[in-house]
Amino acid sequence: MKKVNFYQTRLQGEIHVPGDKSISHRAVMLGSIANGTTTVEHFLPGEDCLSTISCFEKMGVEIQRNGEQVTVWGNGFKGLVEPKEILDVGNSGTTTRLLLGILAGIPFHSCMIGDSSIAKRPMKRVTNPLRDMGAKIDGREDGQFTPLSIRGGNLKGITYQSPVASAQVKSSILLAGLNGNRSTTVTEPHQSRDHTERMLQAFGVSIEVKGTSVTVKGGQELTSTSIYVPGDISSAAFFLVAGAIVPDSEIVLKNVGINPTRTGIIDVLQQMGATIRIENEREENFEPFADLYIQTSELHGIEVGGELIPRLIDEIPIIALLATQAEGTTIIKDASELKVKETNRIDTVVNELTKLGAKIEATDDGMIIYGKSKLHGAEVSSHGDHRIGMMLAIASFVSEGELQIEDTEAIAVSYPSFFEHIESLSK
Ligand code: SPQ
């Protein structure tokens, strides 16, 4: 239980948010299946990405980490060896689903397990198409839930129409497609984050992108490279929102990834009336990044839905808090994917913010928030979900009285230095 009371504290100054979680996972994964030595700078040493490292080490890949610097000695797909131990993915959905795609193409047996939250997250969205490609996968409820057992190899390429806009589904099938006997194409209803596509190109793989379809030819080899991981916009989002809603605040977030498939939070802040600036834009390994400036702003409610949702899916908990401090009503719709994240993020956001005095109701595919609300201290919980824990800590800046937050340890999954950054900006 962590007690916090940040009421009437201003936020001023500059921070470097940690490396992007999605890109850090992919750098280790692609480095492990590439030929040669891959170096990764500004890697996120969060628990999820450490789970990815540990899974590849169990398959014989030599990986050395020194803080935010990682070196991976890859020997291609053929360099992976059958793991003697169970692969533990911890709390990480990205590790589970992308690793399944890699394992589907390799002719050995492996078992995968995760924590109690992972055990509830749906896996058939990847195990079904991977089975269609020829992988043998078993698990609880016919391969819907962990623990999973995989025997890969002999894959055929497929053309797959994904029912959900999900980067994990798309990436899993594309990674399996690298071992397919012909091309593999994935089409999704709206574009999801495209870090896998960009990084595959950095590793020398050619892919074809047409609208929301991506095609990869089987049999391509990856060549090692150097990856710089930009700051995670999903981590920056907590301070972007704090900068906008906490009185007398002004924050600069340095080197934040601004890949257009991730910048929905910037669009929402702009549409709500926030003063936000994107400065010093630059690019490395096909990924753009920039410095983001935000200051306290007068905000109004908006409607968030449609193709914007995949561009801000992980930011919805903090957007809900933002909406409690905006004049008028904010409607979040088309976001039923929130129900299958680390927690059911529709229910946890609504329940925890209600305890703080917010006027918020759950809908079938999102939530409605009536602003502007005066919030107050209460006993709340992250329910083991890092993004809920961080949202509640930021809520303390606009809540009169003390917040007692259960299970803030979960924050280490994606942002181990979160409270240090709060302290360094607090005035
Ligand atoms: O890895 P995990 O646990 O799925 O993490 C989350 C998060 O909040 O950090 C979701 F719970 O991010 C996902 C994101 O929601 C990371 C991700 C990726 O790196 O490919 C893609 C998104 O998930 P999805 O299901 O839409 O593909």
GROMACS .gro file of C-alpha atoms and ligand atoms in nm:
model
  454
    1MET     CA    1   0.000   0.000   0.000
    2LYS     CA    2   0.149   0.336  -0.102
    3LYS     CA    3   0.017   0.657   0.053
    4VAL     CA    4   0.039   0.965  -0.170
    5ASN     CA    5  -0.081   1.322  -0.140
    6PHE     CA    6   0.037   1.540  -0.429
    7TYR     CA    7  -0.250   1.793  -0.399
    8GLN     CA    8  -0.137   2.152  -0.467
    9THR     CA    9   0.203   2.035  -0.596
   10ARG     CA   10   0.307   2.193  -0.930
   11LEU     CA   11   0.491   1.995  -1.197
   12GLN     CA   12   0.779   2.178  -1.363
   13GLY     CA   13   1.094   2.075  -1.549
   14GLU     CA   14   1.227   1.824  -1.795
   15ILE     CA   15   1.249   1.441  -1.793
   16HIS     CA   16   1.357   1.161  -2.026
   17VAL     CA   17   1.087   0.894  -2.010
   18PRO     CA   18   1.215   0.533  -2.031
   19GLY     CA   19   1.246   0.345  -2.359
   20ASP     CA   20   0.940   0.231  -2.551
   21LYS     CA   21   0.812  -0.105  -2.424
   22SER     CA   22   0.684  -0.230  -2.762
   23ILE     CA   23   1.010  -0.139  -2.938
   24SER     CA   24   1.230  -0.283  -2.658
   25HIS     CA   25   1.053  -0.622  -2.681
   26ARG     CA   26   1.088  -0.628  -3.059
   27ALA     CA   27   1.457  -0.529  -3.050
   28VAL     CA   28   1.542  -0.831  -2.832
   29MET     CA   29   1.318  -1.066  -3.031
   30LEU     CA   30   1.443  -0.964  -3.376
   31GLY     CA   31   1.803  -0.948  -3.248
   32SER     CA   32   1.763  -1.306  -3.123
   33ILE     CA   33   1.646  -1.441  -3.461
   34ALA     CA   34   1.891  -1.229  -3.666
   35ASN     CA   35   2.238  -1.330  -3.778
   36GLY     CA   36   2.508  -1.135  -3.594
   37THR     CA   37   2.539  -0.897  -3.301
   38THR     CA   38   2.258  -0.650  -3.235
   39THR     CA   39   2.307  -0.362  -2.994
   40VAL     CA   40   2.013  -0.187  -2.829
   41GLU     CA   41   2.043   0.161  -2.672
   42HIS     CA   42   1.787   0.308  -2.426
   43PHE     CA   43   1.624  -0.034  -2.374
   44LEU     CA   44   1.338  -0.034  -2.120
   45PRO     CA   45   1.450  -0.235  -1.815
   46GLY     CA   46   1.084  -0.291  -1.716
   47GLU     CA   47   0.971  -0.633  -1.594
   48ASP     CA   48   0.786  -0.715  -1.919
   49CYS     CA   49   1.095  -0.664  -2.137
   50LEU     CA   50   1.311  -0.856  -1.889
   51SER     CA   51   1.068  -1.148  -1.933
   52THR     CA   52   1.136  -1.135  -2.308
   53ILE     CA   53   1.513  -1.146  -2.248
   54SER     CA   54   1.480  -1.441  -2.011
   55CYS     CA   55   1.266  -1.642  -2.260
   56PHE     CA   56   1.530  -1.605  -2.535
   57GLU     CA   57   1.813  -1.687  -2.294
   58LYS     CA   58   1.629  -2.012  -2.216
   59MET     CA   59   1.646  -2.086  -2.591
   60GLY     CA   60   2.024  -2.050  -2.593
   61VAL     CA   61   2.060  -1.689  -2.711
   62GLU     CA   62   2.344  -1.499  -2.545
   63ILE     CA   63   2.215  -1.163  -2.423
   64GLN     CA   64   2.406  -0.915  -2.210
   65ARG     CA   65   2.234  -0.621  -2.039
   66ASN     CA   66   2.403  -0.328  -1.872
   67GLY     CA   67   2.124  -0.096  -1.753
   68GLU     CA   68   1.962   0.040  -2.068
   69GLN     CA   69   2.223  -0.112  -2.302
   70VAL     CA   70   2.161  -0.458  -2.441
   71THR     CA   71   2.373  -0.675  -2.672
   72VAL     CA   72   2.216  -0.977  -2.840
   73TRP     CA   73   2.427  -1.240  -3.016
   74GLY     CA   74   2.182  -1.391  -3.267
   75ASN     CA   75   2.241  -1.694  -3.488
   76GLY     CA   76   1.922  -1.683  -3.696
   77PHE     CA   77   1.610  -1.892  -3.629
   78LYS     CA   78   1.829  -2.204  -3.645
   79GLY     CA   79   2.032  -2.075  -3.350
   80LEU     CA   80   1.735  -2.116  -3.112
   81VAL     CA   81   1.748  -2.441  -2.914
   82GLU     CA   82   1.463  -2.637  -2.756
   83PRO     CA   83   1.421  -2.489  -2.405
   84LYS     CA   84   1.472  -2.727  -2.113
   85GLU     CA   85   1.267  -2.499  -1.890
   86ILE     CA   86   0.920  -2.349  -1.921
   87LEU     CA   87   0.923  -2.004  -2.086
   88ASP     CA   88   0.781  -1.759  -1.829
   89VAL     CA   89   0.627  -1.449  -1.990
   90GLY     CA   90   0.535  -1.290  -1.654
   91ASN     CA   91   0.269  -1.019  -1.705
   92SER     CA   92   0.351  -0.950  -2.070
   93GLY     CA   93   0.091  -1.002  -2.343
   94THR     CA   94   0.339  -0.878  -2.605
   95THR     CA   95   0.595  -1.145  -2.506
   96THR     CA   96   0.330  -1.418  -2.512
   97ARG     CA   97   0.177  -1.339  -2.850
   98LEU     CA   98   0.489  -1.238  -3.046
   99LEU     CA   99   0.690  -1.528  -2.906
  100LEU     CA  100   0.411  -1.768  -3.013
  101GLY     CA  101   0.459  -1.641  -3.369
  102ILE     CA  102   0.834  -1.709  -3.354
  103LEU     CA  103   0.796  -2.052  -3.189
  104ALA     CA  104   0.532  -2.153  -3.445
  105GLY     CA  105   0.805  -2.160  -3.710
  106ILE     CA  106   1.065  -2.367  -3.524
  107PRO     CA  107   1.066  -2.747  -3.521
  108PHE     CA  108   1.094  -2.804  -3.145
  109HIS     CA  109   0.867  -2.827  -2.844
  110SER     CA  110   0.826  -2.554  -2.584
  111CYS     CA  111   0.590  -2.459  -2.300
  112MET     CA  112   0.482  -2.113  -2.200
  113ILE     CA  113   0.336  -1.983  -1.875
  114GLY     CA  114   0.262  -1.639  -1.730
  115ASP     CA  115   0.113  -1.475  -1.421
  116SER     CA  116  -0.253  -1.479  -1.309
  117SER     CA  117  -0.341  -1.182  -1.534
  118ILE     CA  118  -0.186  -1.344  -1.844
  119ALA     CA  119  -0.381  -1.663  -1.764
  120LYS     CA  120  -0.704  -1.467  -1.831
  121ARG     CA  121  -0.599  -1.300  -2.158
  122PRO     CA  122  -0.734  -1.449  -2.483
  123MET     CA  123  -0.476  -1.632  -2.694
  124LYS     CA  124  -0.698  -1.792  -2.961
  125ARG     CA  125  -0.667  -1.467  -3.159
  126VAL     CA  126  -0.311  -1.586  -3.232
  127THR     CA  127  -0.318  -1.961  -3.169
  128ASN     CA  128  -0.597  -2.012  -3.427
  129PRO     CA  129  -0.424  -1.842  -3.723
  130LEU     CA  130  -0.090  -1.999  -3.620
  131ARG     CA  131  -0.260  -2.342  -3.624
  132ASP     CA  132  -0.395  -2.258  -3.971
  133MET     CA  133  -0.033  -2.205  -4.074
  134GLY     CA  134   0.054  -2.553  -3.943
  135ALA     CA  135   0.180  -2.501  -3.585
  136LYS     CA  136   0.067  -2.749  -3.320
  137ILE     CA  137  -0.045  -2.552  -3.018
  138ASP     CA  138  -0.233  -2.673  -2.714
  139GLY     CA  139  -0.346  -2.502  -2.397
  140ARG     CA  140  -0.635  -2.456  -2.159
  141GLU     CA  141  -0.975  -2.426  -2.329
  142ASP     CA  142  -0.840  -2.547  -2.663
  143GLY     CA  143  -0.548  -2.305  -2.675
  144GLN     CA  144  -0.733  -1.995  -2.551
  145PHE     CA  145  -0.537  -1.958  -2.227
  146THR     CA  146  -0.191  -2.023  -2.079
  147PRO     CA  147  -0.019  -2.254  -1.998
  148LEU     CA  148   0.046  -2.326  -2.366
  149SER     CA  149   0.250  -2.595  -2.538
  150ILE     CA  150   0.389  -2.538  -2.886
  151ARG     CA  151   0.545  -2.763  -3.147
  152GLY     CA  152   0.639  -2.558  -3.451
  153GLY     CA  153   0.779  -2.605  -3.798
  154ASN     CA  154   0.663  -2.670  -4.155
  155LEU     CA  155   0.453  -2.356  -4.181
  156LYS     CA  156   0.258  -2.248  -4.482
  157GLY     CA  157   0.189  -1.885  -4.565
  158ILE     CA  158  -0.166  -1.758  -4.513
  159THR     CA  159  -0.383  -1.459  -4.596
  160TYR     CA  160  -0.546  -1.354  -4.273
  161GLN     CA  161  -0.823  -1.102  -4.210
  162SER     CA  162  -0.791  -1.011  -3.842
  163PRO     CA  163  -1.121  -0.931  -3.667
  164VAL     CA  164  -0.939  -0.691  -3.430
  165ALA     CA  165  -0.694  -0.405  -3.483
  166SER     CA  166  -0.412  -0.560  -3.278
  167ALA     CA  167  -0.039  -0.517  -3.325
  168GLN     CA  168   0.019  -0.835  -3.128
  169VAL     CA  169  -0.197  -1.043  -3.362
  170LYS     CA  170  -0.047  -0.881  -3.672
  171SER     CA  171   0.312  -0.917  -3.545
  172SER     CA  172   0.268  -1.278  -3.434
  173ILE     CA  173   0.145  -1.387  -3.778
  174LEU     CA  174   0.411  -1.185  -3.963
  175LEU     CA  175   0.688  -1.336  -3.749
  176ALA     CA  176   0.552  -1.683  -3.821
  177GLY     CA  177   0.526  -1.582  -4.188
  178LEU     CA  178   0.906  -1.542  -4.199
  179ASN     CA  179   0.916  -1.923  -4.179
  180GLY     CA  180   0.624  -1.982  -4.416
  181ASN     CA  181   0.657  -2.162  -4.752
  182ARG     CA  182   0.518  -1.858  -4.936
  183SER     CA  183   0.394  -1.504  -4.862
  184THR     CA  184   0.180  -1.424  -4.558
  185THR     CA  185  -0.060  -1.129  -4.555
  186VAL     CA  186  -0.240  -0.983  -4.252
  187THR     CA  187  -0.520  -0.729  -4.293
  188GLU     CA  188  -0.674  -0.549  -3.997
  189PRO     CA  189  -0.988  -0.336  -3.961
  190HIS     CA  190  -0.789  -0.025  -3.858
  191GLN     CA  191  -0.415   0.020  -3.850
  192SER     CA  192  -0.251  -0.085  -3.521
  193ARG     CA  193   0.100   0.016  -3.410
  194ASP     CA  194   0.352  -0.073  -3.683
  195HIS     CA  195   0.678  -0.115  -3.486
  196THR     CA  196   0.726  -0.473  -3.609
  197GLU     CA  197   0.700  -0.367  -3.974
  198ARG     CA  198   0.943  -0.078  -3.924
  199MET     CA  199   1.194  -0.286  -3.728
  200LEU     CA  200   1.183  -0.580  -3.971
  201GLN     CA  201   1.300  -0.334  -4.236
  202ALA     CA  202   1.580  -0.214  -4.007
  203PHE     CA  203   1.690  -0.583  -3.989
  204GLY     CA  204   1.694  -0.601  -4.370
  205VAL     CA  205   1.360  -0.780  -4.425
  206SER     CA  206   1.146  -0.658  -4.712
  207ILE     CA  207   0.775  -0.619  -4.646
  208GLU     CA  208   0.490  -0.474  -4.845
  209VAL     CA  209   0.233  -0.241  -4.686
  210LYS     CA  210  -0.093  -0.157  -4.868
  211GLY     CA  211  -0.351   0.031  -4.659
  212THR     CA  212  -0.412  -0.187  -4.352
  213SER     CA  213  -0.257  -0.498  -4.514
  214VAL     CA  214   0.101  -0.613  -4.456
  215THR     CA  215   0.273  -0.890  -4.655
  216VAL     CA  216   0.598  -1.069  -4.576
  217LYS     CA  217   0.766  -1.336  -4.791
  218GLY     CA  218   0.876  -1.655  -4.616
  219GLY     CA  219   1.241  -1.761  -4.606
  220GLN     CA  220   1.394  -1.418  -4.545
  221GLU     CA  221   1.692  -1.392  -4.311
  222LEU     CA  222   1.740  -1.106  -4.062
  223THR     CA  223   2.072  -0.922  -4.042
  224SER     CA  224   2.178  -0.776  -3.706
  225THR     CA  225   2.175  -0.399  -3.658
  226SER     CA  226   2.191  -0.122  -3.393
  227ILE     CA  227   1.862  -0.006  -3.245
  228TYR     CA  228   1.799   0.317  -3.055
  229VAL     CA  229   1.474   0.291  -2.856
  230PRO     CA  230   1.290   0.624  -2.830
  231GLY     CA  231   1.104   0.721  -2.510
  232ASP     CA  232   0.767   0.550  -2.464
  233ILE     CA  233   0.475   0.780  -2.552
  234SER     CA  234   0.252   0.554  -2.339
  235SER     CA  235   0.472   0.641  -2.037
  236ALA     CA  236   0.499   1.007  -2.143
  237ALA     CA  237   0.117   1.018  -2.154
  238PHE     CA  238   0.096   1.021  -1.772
  239PHE     CA  239   0.305   1.339  -1.758
  240LEU     CA  240   0.139   1.495  -2.063
  241VAL     CA  241  -0.194   1.465  -1.886
  242ALA     CA  242  -0.048   1.577  -1.552
  243GLY     CA  243   0.107   1.882  -1.722
  244ALA     CA  244  -0.231   1.975  -1.871
  245ILE     CA  245  -0.448   1.930  -1.557
  246VAL     CA  246  -0.223   2.024  -1.263
  247PRO     CA  247  -0.234   2.402  -1.194
  248ASP     CA  248   0.084   2.607  -1.276
  249SER     CA  249   0.260   2.323  -1.454
  250GLU     CA  250   0.500   2.320  -1.747
  251ILE     CA  251   0.682   2.003  -1.855
  252VAL     CA  252   0.921   1.902  -2.134
  253LEU     CA  253   0.947   1.530  -2.217
  254LYS     CA  254   1.264   1.457  -2.412
  255ASN     CA  255   1.312   1.205  -2.700
  256VAL     CA  256   0.958   1.063  -2.703
  257GLY     CA  257   0.854   0.830  -2.987
  258ILE     CA  258   0.600   0.998  -3.215
  259ASN     CA  259   0.526   0.710  -3.452
  260PRO     CA  260   0.185   0.817  -3.598
  261THR     CA  261   0.030   0.482  -3.499
  262ARG     CA  262   0.089   0.582  -3.132
  263THR     CA  263   0.018   0.957  -3.115
  264GLY     CA  264  -0.358   0.948  -3.049
  265ILE     CA  265  -0.292   1.098  -2.704
  266ILE     CA  266  -0.146   1.412  -2.866
  267ASP     CA  267  -0.452   1.441  -3.093
  268VAL     CA  268  -0.686   1.407  -2.793
  269LEU     CA  269  -0.501   1.670  -2.588
  270GLN     CA  270  -0.509   1.909  -2.884
  271GLN     CA  271  -0.880   1.846  -2.949
  272MET     CA  272  -0.957   1.908  -2.580
  273GLY     CA  273  -0.781   2.246  -2.601
  274ALA     CA  274  -0.441   2.173  -2.443
  275THR     CA  275  -0.130   2.374  -2.526
  276ILE     CA  276   0.112   2.106  -2.647
  277ARG     CA  277   0.411   2.147  -2.877
  278ILE     CA  278   0.619   1.892  -3.071
  279GLU     CA  279   0.981   2.013  -3.097
  280ASN     CA  280   1.315   1.885  -3.240
  281GLU     CA  281   1.167   1.607  -3.456
  282ARG     CA  282   1.419   1.345  -3.570
  283GLU     CA  283   1.427   0.975  -3.673
  284GLU     CA  284   1.636   0.659  -3.620
  285ASN     CA  285   1.575   0.298  -3.737
  286PHE     CA  286   1.257   0.413  -3.918
  287GLU     CA  287   1.109   0.543  -3.586
  288PRO     CA  288   1.042   0.918  -3.542
  289PHE     CA  289   1.084   1.089  -3.203
  290ALA     CA  290   1.072   1.443  -3.062
  291ASP     CA  291   1.059   1.657  -2.747
  292LEU     CA  292   0.706   1.725  -2.619
  293TYR     CA  293   0.613   2.045  -2.433
  294ILE     CA  294   0.291   2.071  -2.230
  295GLN     CA  295   0.149   2.333  -1.994
  296THR     CA  296  -0.161   2.374  -1.775
  297SER     CA  297  -0.460   2.425  -2.002
  298GLU     CA  298  -0.835   2.490  -2.003
  299LEU     CA  299  -0.992   2.170  -2.137
  300HIS     CA  300  -1.327   2.063  -2.278
  301GLY     CA  301  -1.485   1.719  -2.332
  302ILE     CA  302  -1.476   1.540  -2.670
  303GLU     CA  303  -1.577   1.211  -2.833
  304VAL     CA  304  -1.301   0.952  -2.883
  305GLY     CA  305  -1.366   0.647  -3.107
  306GLY     CA  306  -1.316   0.474  -3.442
  307GLU     CA  307  -0.969   0.450  -3.591
  308LEU     CA  308  -0.827   0.675  -3.320
  309ILE     CA  309  -0.872   0.392  -3.064
  310PRO     CA  310  -0.578   0.168  -3.166
  311ARG     CA  311  -0.359   0.483  -3.169
  312LEU     CA  312  -0.424   0.545  -2.797
  313ILE     CA  313  -0.555   0.214  -2.660
  314ASP     CA  314  -0.309   0.202  -2.367
  315GLU     CA  315  -0.368   0.570  -2.284
  316ILE     CA  316  -0.743   0.537  -2.216
  317PRO     CA  317  -0.704   0.503  -1.835
  318ILE     CA  318  -0.514   0.835  -1.818
  319ILE     CA  319  -0.747   0.995  -2.078
  320ALA     CA  320  -1.037   0.909  -1.845
  321LEU     CA  321  -0.866   1.104  -1.566
  322LEU     CA  322  -0.800   1.390  -1.810
  323ALA     CA  323  -1.171   1.398  -1.897
  324THR     CA  324  -1.268   1.435  -1.528
  325GLN     CA  325  -1.081   1.769  -1.536
  326ALA     CA  326  -1.235   1.892  -1.865
  327GLU     CA  327  -1.557   2.096  -1.888
  328GLY     CA  328  -1.847   1.896  -2.034
  329THR     CA  329  -1.889   1.534  -2.137
  330THR     CA  330  -1.627   1.300  -2.287
  331ILE     CA  331  -1.743   0.982  -2.460
  332ILE     CA  332  -1.498   0.697  -2.525
  333LYS     CA  333  -1.641   0.433  -2.762
  334ASP     CA  334  -1.529   0.144  -2.988
  335ALA     CA  335  -1.284   0.042  -2.715
  336SER     CA  336  -1.409  -0.303  -2.605
  337GLU     CA  337  -1.048  -0.430  -2.646
  338LEU     CA  338  -0.993  -0.264  -2.306
  339LYS     CA  339  -1.174  -0.559  -2.150
  340VAL     CA  340  -0.889  -0.799  -2.238
  341LYS     CA  341  -0.588  -0.603  -2.115
  342GLU     CA  342  -0.398  -0.660  -1.785
  343THR     CA  343  -0.738  -0.599  -1.620
  344ASN     CA  344  -1.077  -0.520  -1.767
  345ARG     CA  345  -0.973  -0.155  -1.805
  346ILE     CA  346  -1.330  -0.030  -1.854
  347ASP     CA  347  -1.438  -0.166  -1.517
  348THR     CA  348  -1.119  -0.089  -1.322
  349VAL     CA  349  -1.099   0.271  -1.449
  350VAL     CA  350  -1.468   0.338  -1.375
  351ASN     CA  351  -1.461   0.173  -1.030
  352GLU     CA  352  -1.137   0.334  -0.910
  353LEU     CA  353  -1.216   0.685  -1.042
  354THR     CA  354  -1.566   0.664  -0.888
  355LYS     CA  355  -1.401   0.607  -0.548
  356LEU     CA  356  -1.220   0.941  -0.598
  357GLY     CA  357  -1.548   1.123  -0.669
  358ALA     CA  358  -1.543   1.122  -1.052
  359LYS     CA  359  -1.872   1.114  -1.243
  360ILE     CA  360  -1.806   0.831  -1.483
  361GLU     CA  361  -2.008   0.540  -1.618
  362ALA     CA  362  -1.912   0.224  -1.806
  363THR     CA  363  -2.066   0.143  -2.144
  364ASP     CA  364  -2.041  -0.174  -2.352
  365ASP     CA  365  -1.744  -0.047  -2.551
  366GLY     CA  366  -1.600   0.235  -2.342
  367MET     CA  367  -1.708   0.495  -2.088
  368ILE     CA  368  -1.874   0.834  -2.043
  369ILE     CA  369  -1.710   1.095  -1.820
  370TYR     CA  370  -1.893   1.404  -1.695
  371GLY     CA  371  -1.652   1.689  -1.613
  372LYS     CA  372  -1.534   1.888  -1.444
  373SER     CA  373  -1.522   1.698  -1.113
  374LYS     CA  374  -1.366   1.777  -0.779
  375LEU     CA  375  -1.177   1.464  -0.674
  376HIS     CA  376  -1.084   1.354  -0.322
  377GLY     CA  377  -0.859   1.102  -0.148
  378ALA     CA  378  -0.968   0.738  -0.100
  379GLU     CA  379  -0.841   0.380  -0.079
  380VAL     CA  380  -0.790   0.255  -0.433
  381SER     CA  381  -0.605  -0.026  -0.611
  382SER     CA  382  -0.411  -0.083  -0.931
  383HIS     CA  383  -0.550  -0.440  -0.934
  384GLY     CA  384  -0.203  -0.540  -1.054
  385ASP     CA  385  -0.235  -0.325  -1.368
  386HIS     CA  386   0.062  -0.087  -1.419
  387ARG     CA  387  -0.138   0.170  -1.618
  388ILE     CA  388  -0.415   0.187  -1.355
  389GLY     CA  389  -0.153   0.233  -1.079
  390MET     CA  390   0.011   0.525  -1.263
  391MET     CA  391  -0.324   0.687  -1.348
  392LEU     CA  392  -0.422   0.678  -0.979
  393ALA     CA  393  -0.091   0.831  -0.869
  394ILE     CA  394  -0.138   1.119  -1.118
  395ALA     CA  395  -0.498   1.158  -0.992
  396SER     CA  396  -0.351   1.249  -0.653
  397PHE     CA  397  -0.231   1.583  -0.799
  398VAL     CA  398  -0.595   1.687  -0.847
  399SER     CA  399  -0.749   1.508  -0.546
  400GLU     CA  400  -0.789   1.679  -0.211
  401GLY     CA  401  -0.659   1.451   0.065
  402GLU     CA  402  -0.454   1.132   0.075
  403LEU     CA  403  -0.476   0.841  -0.173
  404GLN     CA  404  -0.385   0.496  -0.046
  405ILE     CA  405  -0.295   0.296  -0.353
  406GLU     CA  406  -0.280  -0.083  -0.329
  407ASP     CA  407  -0.023  -0.267  -0.544
  408THR     CA  408   0.188   0.013  -0.694
  409GLU     CA  409   0.461  -0.251  -0.750
  410ALA     CA  410   0.282  -0.335  -1.079
  411ILE     CA  411   0.415  -0.005  -1.220
  412ALA     CA  412   0.760  -0.166  -1.262
  413VAL     CA  413   0.619  -0.362  -1.557
  414SER     CA  414   0.660  -0.057  -1.784
  415TYR     CA  415   0.793   0.240  -1.583
  416PRO     CA  416   1.028   0.145  -1.296
  417SER     CA  417   1.142   0.510  -1.244
  418PHE     CA  418   0.786   0.654  -1.236
  419PHE     CA  419   0.787   0.783  -0.877
  420GLU     CA  420   1.143   0.920  -0.914
  421HIS     CA  421   1.021   1.122  -1.214
  422ILE     CA  422   0.722   1.249  -1.014
  423GLU     CA  423   0.963   1.360  -0.743
  424SER     CA  424   1.202   1.531  -0.985
  425LEU     CA  425   0.920   1.734  -1.146
  426SER     CA  426   0.730   1.817  -0.825
  427LYS     CA  427   0.768   2.178  -0.705
  428SPQ     O1  428   0.217  -0.645  -2.351
  428SPQ     P1  429   0.082  -0.614  -2.294
  428SPQ     O2  430   0.067  -0.672  -2.157
  428SPQ     O3  431  -0.030  -0.655  -2.385
  428SPQ     O4  432   0.077  -0.455  -2.278
  428SPQ     C1  433  -0.015  -0.350  -2.314
  428SPQ     C2  434   0.013  -0.232  -2.212
  428SPQ     O5  435  -0.077  -0.168  -2.159
  428SPQ     O6  436   0.132  -0.206  -2.193
  428SPQ     C3  437  -0.163  -0.390  -2.315
  428SPQ     F1  438  -0.210  -0.434  -2.210
  428SPQ     O7  439   0.020  -0.295  -2.443
  428SPQ     C4  440   0.001  -0.361  -2.569
  428SPQ     C5  441  -0.098  -0.282  -2.653
  428SPQ     O8  442  -0.223  -0.269  -2.589
  428SPQ     C6  443   0.135  -0.365  -2.638
  428SPQ     C7  444   0.127  -0.391  -2.784
  428SPQ     C8  445   0.248  -0.429  -2.860
  428SPQ     O9  446   0.361  -0.401  -2.813
  428SPQ    O10  447   0.233  -0.484  -2.971
  428SPQ     C9  448   0.008  -0.377  -2.855
  428SPQ    C10  449  -0.121  -0.345  -2.790
  428SPQ    O11  450  -0.197  -0.464  -2.773
  428SPQ     P2  451  -0.288  -0.525  -2.889
  428SPQ    O12  452  -0.362  -0.638  -2.822
  428SPQ    O13  453  -0.380  -0.415  -2.932
  428SPQ    O14  454  -0.203  -0.572  -2.997
   0.00000   0.00000   0.00000
